[in-house]
mmCIF file of C-alpha atoms in Angstrom:
data_model
loop_
_atom_site.group_PDB
_atom_site.id
_atom_site.type_symbol
_atom_site.label_atom_id
_atom_site.label_comp_id
_atom_site.label_asym_id
_atom_site.label_seq_id
_atom_site.Cartn_x
_atom_site.Cartn_y
_atom_site.Cartn_z
ATOM 1 C CA MET S 1 -36.875 46.104 3.962
ATOM 2 C CA LYS S 2 -36.347 47.233 7.523
ATOM 3 C CA TYR S 3 -37.961 50.526 8.485
ATOM 4 C CA THR S 4 -37.644 53.022 11.305
ATOM 5 C CA LEU S 5 -40.597 55.375 11.662
ATOM 6 C CA ILE S 6 -40.377 58.678 13.526
ATOM 7 C CA ILE S 7 -43.705 60.068 14.701
ATOM 8 C CA GLN S 8 -43.499 63.728 15.659
ATOM 9 C CA SER S 9 -47.050 64.969 15.797
ATOM 10 C CA ALA S 10 -49.718 64.640 18.438
ATOM 11 C CA PRO S 11 -52.983 62.842 17.665
ATOM 12 C CA ILE S 12 -56.076 65.037 17.071
ATOM 13 C CA ASP S 13 -54.121 68.195 16.172
ATOM 14 C CA HIS S 14 -52.670 66.845 12.940
ATOM 15 C CA GLN S 15 -53.323 64.024 10.527
ATOM 16 C CA SER S 16 -49.638 63.123 10.533
ATOM 17 C CA SER S 17 -49.660 60.428 13.210
ATOM 18 C CA TYR S 18 -52.717 58.752 11.682
ATOM 19 C CA THR S 19 -50.890 58.714 8.341
ATOM 20 C CA ALA S 20 -47.921 57.149 10.140
ATOM 21 C CA LEU S 21 -50.121 54.409 11.592
ATOM 22 C CA ARG S 22 -51.657 53.655 8.200
ATOM 23 C CA PHE S 23 -48.204 53.590 6.627
ATOM 24 C CA ALA S 24 -46.940 51.244 9.360
ATOM 25 C CA ARG S 25 -49.865 48.878 8.778
ATOM 26 C CA ALA S 26 -49.216 48.935 5.033
ATOM 27 C CA LEU S 27 -45.528 48.138 5.593
ATOM 28 C CA LEU S 28 -46.298 44.962 7.502
ATOM 29 C CA LYS S 29 -48.976 43.984 5.012
ATOM 30 C CA ALA S 30 -46.430 44.335 2.187
ATOM 31 C CA GLY S 31 -43.984 42.049 4.006
ATOM 32 C CA HIS S 32 -41.573 44.696 5.307
ATOM 33 C CA SER S 33 -40.455 44.845 8.911
ATOM 34 C CA ILE S 34 -40.452 47.668 11.430
ATOM 35 C CA GLU S 35 -37.186 47.878 13.318
ATOM 36 C CA ARG S 36 -38.542 50.470 15.714
ATOM 37 C CA LEU S 37 -41.236 53.104 16.091
ATOM 38 C CA PHE S 38 -39.807 56.232 17.660
ATOM 39 C CA PHE S 39 -42.179 58.811 19.136
ATOM 40 C CA TYR S 40 -40.484 62.197 19.312
ATOM 41 C CA GLY S 41 -41.583 65.744 20.105
ATOM 42 C CA ALA S 42 -45.359 66.130 20.420
ATOM 43 C CA GLY S 43 -45.606 62.603 18.978
ATOM 44 C CA VAL S 44 -45.201 61.297 22.536
ATOM 45 C CA HIS S 45 -48.896 62.051 23.100
ATOM 46 C CA ASN S 46 -49.786 59.081 20.885
ATOM 47 C CA ALA S 47 -48.487 56.818 23.644
ATOM 48 C CA THR S 48 -50.908 57.987 26.322
ATOM 49 C CA SER S 49 -53.207 55.445 27.920
ATOM 50 C CA HIS S 50 -55.615 58.189 28.984
ATOM 51 C CA SER S 51 -57.112 59.344 25.691
ATOM 52 C CA VAL S 52 -60.901 59.167 25.443
ATOM 53 C CA ALA S 53 -62.784 59.574 22.176
ATOM 54 C CA PRO S 54 -66.524 59.844 21.541
ATOM 55 C CA GLN S 55 -67.920 56.454 20.475
ATOM 56 C CA ASP S 56 -68.227 57.343 16.817
ATOM 57 C CA GLU S 57 -64.706 58.765 16.568
ATOM 58 C CA LEU S 58 -61.325 57.156 16.098
ATOM 59 C CA ASN S 59 -59.218 56.859 19.249
ATOM 60 C CA LEU S 60 -55.760 57.128 17.727
ATOM 61 C CA PRO S 61 -53.639 56.405 20.832
ATOM 62 C CA GLU S 62 -55.759 53.278 21.393
ATOM 63 C CA GLN S 63 -55.259 52.250 17.744
ATOM 64 C CA TRP S 64 -51.496 52.742 18.031
ATOM 65 C CA GLN S 65 -51.327 50.711 21.204
ATOM 66 C CA GLN S 66 -53.322 47.849 19.687
ATOM 67 C CA PHE S 67 -51.054 47.879 16.639
ATOM 68 C CA VAL S 68 -47.891 47.883 18.768
ATOM 69 C CA THR S 69 -48.999 45.039 21.038
ATOM 70 C CA GLN S 70 -50.646 42.956 18.311
ATOM 71 C CA HIS S 71 -47.392 42.853 16.309
ATOM 72 C CA SER S 72 -45.060 42.954 19.347
ATOM 73 C CA LEU S 73 -43.326 46.001 17.889
ATOM 74 C CA ASP S 74 -40.419 47.812 19.423
ATOM 75 C CA ALA S 75 -41.976 51.178 20.296
ATOM 76 C CA VAL S 76 -39.821 53.781 22.003
ATOM 77 C CA VAL S 77 -41.058 57.107 23.348
ATOM 78 C CA CYS S 78 -38.361 59.771 23.722
ATOM 79 C CA ILE S 79 -37.995 60.185 27.475
ATOM 80 C CA ALA S 80 -36.869 63.817 27.387
ATOM 81 C CA ALA S 81 -39.753 64.808 25.105
ATOM 82 C CA ALA S 82 -42.241 62.730 27.122
ATOM 83 C CA VAL S 83 -41.506 63.850 30.672
ATOM 84 C CA ARG S 84 -41.622 67.501 29.563
ATOM 85 C CA ARG S 85 -45.090 66.869 28.134
ATOM 86 C CA GLY S 86 -46.379 64.873 31.074
ATOM 87 C CA VAL S 87 -46.323 61.438 29.448
ATOM 88 C CA ILE S 88 -44.750 59.236 32.125
ATOM 89 C CA ASN S 89 -44.655 55.631 33.261
ATOM 90 C CA SER S 90 -44.771 54.480 36.878
ATOM 91 C CA ALA S 91 -40.979 54.652 37.302
ATOM 92 C CA GLU S 92 -40.822 58.304 36.182
ATOM 93 C CA SER S 93 -43.949 59.062 38.166
ATOM 94 C CA SER S 94 -42.305 57.976 41.419
ATOM 95 C CA ARG S 95 -38.946 59.513 40.436
ATOM 96 C CA TYR S 96 -40.577 62.931 40.106
ATOM 97 C CA SER S 97 -43.137 62.367 42.888
ATOM 98 C CA LYS S 98 -46.192 62.594 40.648
ATOM 99 C CA THR S 99 -49.522 61.028 41.485
ATOM 100 C CA GLY S 100 -50.219 58.990 38.360
ATOM 101 C CA ASP S 101 -48.791 57.582 35.168
ATOM 102 C CA ASN S 102 -50.181 57.500 31.643
ATOM 103 C CA LEU S 103 -47.758 55.694 29.348
ATOM 104 C CA ALA S 104 -49.668 52.891 27.648
ATOM 105 C CA ASP S 105 -48.446 49.289 27.897
ATOM 106 C CA GLY S 106 -46.127 48.207 25.128
ATOM 107 C CA TYR S 107 -44.060 51.404 25.015
ATOM 108 C CA ASP S 108 -40.594 52.035 26.433
ATOM 109 C CA LEU S 109 -39.375 55.415 27.594
ATOM 110 C CA SER S 110 -35.816 55.812 26.379
ATOM 111 C CA GLY S 111 -33.347 58.189 24.767
ATOM 112 C CA LEU S 112 -32.453 59.421 21.307
ATOM 113 C CA GLY S 113 -29.705 56.815 21.143
ATOM 114 C CA GLN S 114 -32.486 54.293 20.491
ATOM 115 C CA LEU S 115 -33.480 56.230 17.385
ATOM 116 C CA VAL S 116 -29.893 56.435 16.162
ATOM 117 C CA ALA S 117 -29.291 52.713 16.775
ATOM 118 C CA SER S 118 -32.494 51.806 14.967
ATOM 119 C CA ALA S 119 -31.640 54.030 11.997
ATOM 120 C CA VAL S 120 -28.227 52.358 11.734
ATOM 121 C CA GLU S 121 -29.967 48.974 11.438
ATOM 122 C CA SER S 122 -32.669 50.148 9.024
ATOM 123 C CA ASP S 123 -32.813 50.386 5.250
ATOM 124 C CA ARG S 124 -35.262 53.266 5.432
ATOM 125 C CA VAL S 125 -36.097 55.971 7.963
ATOM 126 C CA VAL S 126 -39.407 57.733 7.421
ATOM 127 C CA THR S 127 -40.277 60.883 9.341
ATOM 128 C CA PHE S 128 -43.888 61.845 9.987
ATOM 129 C CA GLY S 129 -43.521 65.526 10.703
ATOM 130 C CA ALA S 130 -44.910 67.866 13.268
ATOM 131 C CA GLY S 131 -46.852 69.841 10.689
ATOM 132 C CA SER S 132 -45.194 73.144 11.517
ATOM 133 C CA MET X 1 -21.004 54.220 10.421
ATOM 134 C CA LYS X 2 -23.806 55.853 8.475
ATOM 135 C CA GLN X 3 -24.169 59.286 6.989
ATOM 136 C CA PHE X 4 -27.091 61.172 8.547
ATOM 137 C CA LEU X 5 -28.521 64.539 7.623
ATOM 138 C CA VAL X 6 -30.719 66.401 10.083
ATOM 139 C CA ILE X 7 -32.836 69.085 8.434
ATOM 140 C CA THR X 8 -34.199 71.799 10.683
ATOM 141 C CA SER X 9 -36.756 74.192 9.252
ATOM 142 C CA SER X 10 -38.253 75.834 12.329
ATOM 143 C CA ALA X 11 -37.394 79.124 14.000
ATOM 144 C CA PRO X 12 -35.592 78.681 17.333
ATOM 145 C CA TYR X 13 -38.274 79.537 19.912
ATOM 146 C CA GLY X 14 -41.763 79.292 18.392
ATOM 147 C CA SER X 15 -41.808 75.543 18.947
ATOM 148 C CA ALA X 16 -39.659 72.796 20.436
ATOM 149 C CA GLN X 17 -38.650 71.544 17.001
ATOM 150 C CA ALA X 18 -35.409 73.494 16.611
ATOM 151 C CA ARG X 19 -34.127 72.257 19.966
ATOM 152 C CA GLU X 20 -35.254 68.717 19.173
ATOM 153 C CA ALA X 21 -33.403 68.784 15.845
ATOM 154 C CA THR X 22 -30.268 69.972 17.632
ATOM 155 C CA ASP X 23 -30.649 67.240 20.271
ATOM 156 C CA LEU X 24 -30.953 64.625 17.529
ATOM 157 C CA ALA X 25 -27.844 65.851 15.698
ATOM 158 C CA LEU X 26 -25.869 65.758 18.956
ATOM 159 C CA ALA X 27 -27.175 62.277 19.839
ATOM 160 C CA ALA X 28 -26.270 60.883 16.424
ATOM 161 C CA ALA X 29 -22.736 62.283 16.720
ATOM 162 C CA LEU X 30 -22.462 60.920 20.256
ATOM 163 C CA PHE X 31 -23.309 57.474 18.880
ATOM 164 C CA ASP X 32 -20.461 57.747 16.375
ATOM 165 C CA GLN X 33 -22.427 58.447 13.216
ATOM 166 C CA LYS X 34 -21.381 60.987 10.613
ATOM 167 C CA VAL X 35 -23.848 63.850 10.951
ATOM 168 C CA SER X 36 -24.589 66.947 8.918
ATOM 169 C CA LEU X 37 -27.083 69.617 9.896
ATOM 170 C CA LEU X 38 -28.966 71.727 7.367
ATOM 171 C CA PHE X 39 -30.803 74.917 8.295
ATOM 172 C CA GLN X 40 -33.487 75.744 5.799
ATOM 173 C CA GLY X 41 -36.730 77.732 5.618
ATOM 174 C CA ASP X 42 -37.428 79.393 8.974
ATOM 175 C CA GLY X 43 -34.642 77.214 10.382
ATOM 176 C CA VAL X 44 -32.155 79.860 9.243
ATOM 177 C CA PHE X 45 -33.473 82.117 12.038
ATOM 178 C CA GLN X 46 -31.490 79.815 14.348
ATOM 179 C CA LEU X 47 -28.351 81.299 12.818
ATOM 180 C CA LEU X 48 -29.061 84.840 13.993
ATOM 181 C CA PRO X 49 -26.458 86.054 16.485
ATOM 182 C CA ASP X 50 -27.184 87.765 19.815
ATOM 183 C CA GLN X 51 -30.315 85.790 20.663
ATOM 184 C CA ASN X 52 -31.825 86.800 23.995
ATOM 185 C CA PRO X 53 -34.488 84.196 24.815
ATOM 186 C CA ALA X 54 -34.158 84.811 28.568
ATOM 187 C CA VAL X 55 -36.865 87.476 28.234
ATOM 188 C CA ILE X 56 -39.324 84.774 27.157
ATOM 189 C CA GLU X 57 -37.999 82.336 29.756
ATOM 190 C CA GLN X 58 -36.354 80.053 27.220
ATOM 191 C CA LYS X 59 -32.863 78.591 27.188
ATOM 192 C CA ASN X 60 -30.468 79.952 24.592
ATOM 193 C CA LEU X 61 -30.497 77.413 21.771
ATOM 194 C CA SER X 62 -27.696 79.208 19.987
ATOM 195 C CA ALA X 63 -25.406 78.741 23.001
ATOM 196 C CA MET X 64 -26.182 75.023 22.982
ATOM 197 C CA GLN X 65 -25.489 74.842 19.250
ATOM 198 C CA GLN X 66 -21.983 76.201 19.789
ATOM 199 C CA ALA X 67 -21.220 72.693 21.091
ATOM 200 C CA LEU X 68 -22.046 71.085 17.725
ATOM 201 C CA PRO X 69 -18.487 71.299 16.308
ATOM 202 C CA LEU X 70 -17.093 69.966 19.612
ATOM 203 C CA TYR X 71 -19.286 66.869 19.184
ATOM 204 C CA ASP X 72 -18.037 66.445 15.623
ATOM 205 C CA VAL X 73 -21.148 67.778 13.979
ATOM 206 C CA GLU X 74 -18.880 69.786 11.769
ATOM 207 C CA ASP X 75 -20.814 69.819 8.546
ATOM 208 C CA LEU X 76 -23.214 72.673 9.129
ATOM 209 C CA PHE X 77 -25.071 74.017 6.113
ATOM 210 C CA TYR X 78 -27.768 76.524 5.396
ATOM 211 C CA CYS X 79 -29.967 77.214 2.424
ATOM 212 C CA ALA X 80 -28.674 80.440 0.868
ATOM 213 C CA ASP X 81 -32.072 81.226 -0.683
ATOM 214 C CA SER X 82 -33.863 80.840 2.671
ATOM 215 C CA LEU X 83 -31.438 83.334 4.224
ATOM 216 C CA LYS X 84 -31.875 85.814 1.413
ATOM 217 C CA GLU X 85 -35.677 85.515 1.417
ATOM 218 C CA ARG X 86 -35.664 86.486 5.101
ATOM 219 C CA GLY X 87 -33.338 89.443 4.667
ATOM 220 C CA ILE X 88 -30.539 87.992 6.769
ATOM 221 C CA THR X 89 -27.043 88.924 5.699
ATOM 222 C CA GLN X 90 -24.272 86.398 5.697
ATOM 223 C CA ASP X 91 -21.717 88.335 7.724
ATOM 224 C CA LYS X 92 -23.611 87.959 10.991
ATOM 225 C CA LEU X 93 -24.263 84.285 11.580
ATOM 226 C CA ALA X 94 -24.003 82.588 14.959
ATOM 227 C CA LEU X 95 -22.537 79.342 13.602
ATOM 228 C CA PRO X 96 -19.808 78.523 11.072
ATOM 229 C CA ALA X 97 -22.319 77.102 8.578
ATOM 230 C CA LYS X 98 -21.697 76.891 4.851
ATOM 231 C CA ALA X 99 -24.084 78.338 2.267
ATOM 232 C CA LEU X 100 -25.638 75.909 -0.206
ATOM 233 C CA SER X 101 -27.722 76.555 -3.295
ATOM 234 C CA ARG X 102 -30.876 74.490 -3.858
ATOM 235 C CA SER X 103 -29.050 72.239 -6.312
ATOM 236 C CA GLU X 104 -26.202 71.718 -3.832
ATOM 237 C CA ILE X 105 -28.815 70.774 -1.214
ATOM 238 C CA ALA X 106 -30.225 68.197 -3.625
ATOM 239 C CA LEU X 107 -26.725 66.774 -4.004
ATOM 240 C CA LEU X 108 -26.192 66.747 -0.211
ATOM 241 C CA ILE X 109 -29.458 64.845 0.253
ATOM 242 C CA ARG X 110 -28.433 62.258 -2.333
ATOM 243 C CA GLN X 111 -25.213 61.556 -0.383
ATOM 244 C CA GLN X 112 -27.044 60.501 2.792
ATOM 245 C CA ASP X 113 -27.994 57.122 4.188
ATOM 246 C CA HIS X 114 -30.813 58.660 6.198
ATOM 247 C CA ILE X 115 -32.534 62.033 6.455
ATOM 248 C CA PHE X 116 -34.231 63.276 9.621
ATOM 249 C CA HIS X 117 -36.544 66.222 9.126
ATOM 250 C CA VAL X 118 -37.385 67.447 12.586
#
């Protein structure tokens, strides 16, 4: 089956995005496909290239990025949610005259329409919540 | 066209989630999908009239939600139990949402192609 996954929680603060990554890995292992990963709300922080973890701890953004690039997945980060939270690529960085960018390679910044379009194409949409 | 249900269960200003749920419902309608929105749990606080978030330097979510029917997000529902548990009375809601019992919510969920719980 085709899946869309929505990741809404930041790494570190909640287990939710780690659960999402494990679920995504299990999907591919079971022969399903991932139409798109959509990072929404605080979930945009998973797409940072600037996360540093102590050596004996899991670096979740790094794990996500490896997973996305290794399987050439379509991974979209909600642009409105991301720029508000300071997760930007070089294009947004120059648009808003900032000094750096921190969106990891393999991710696209785009709008909610990408989530809607992906859901239309998918058999299942699974939300990994913000843990409110 | 698919049938989407967006479930919002957060109060309007304690987090970004209520606004993000509203944004998603509007986006889905804009992309020509059939969208319903369900307020449940603390999400029913979004239905309180006369919100004044300017004092905490926030935009008025309720004002933005008035656009929902204009964008064809016409099926607005709320969990009647959630409202009652929070002591909110039905005659003063900010949106023309319809009350549903828990069993009606279960039925609504079964009618959907996809559920988004923001």
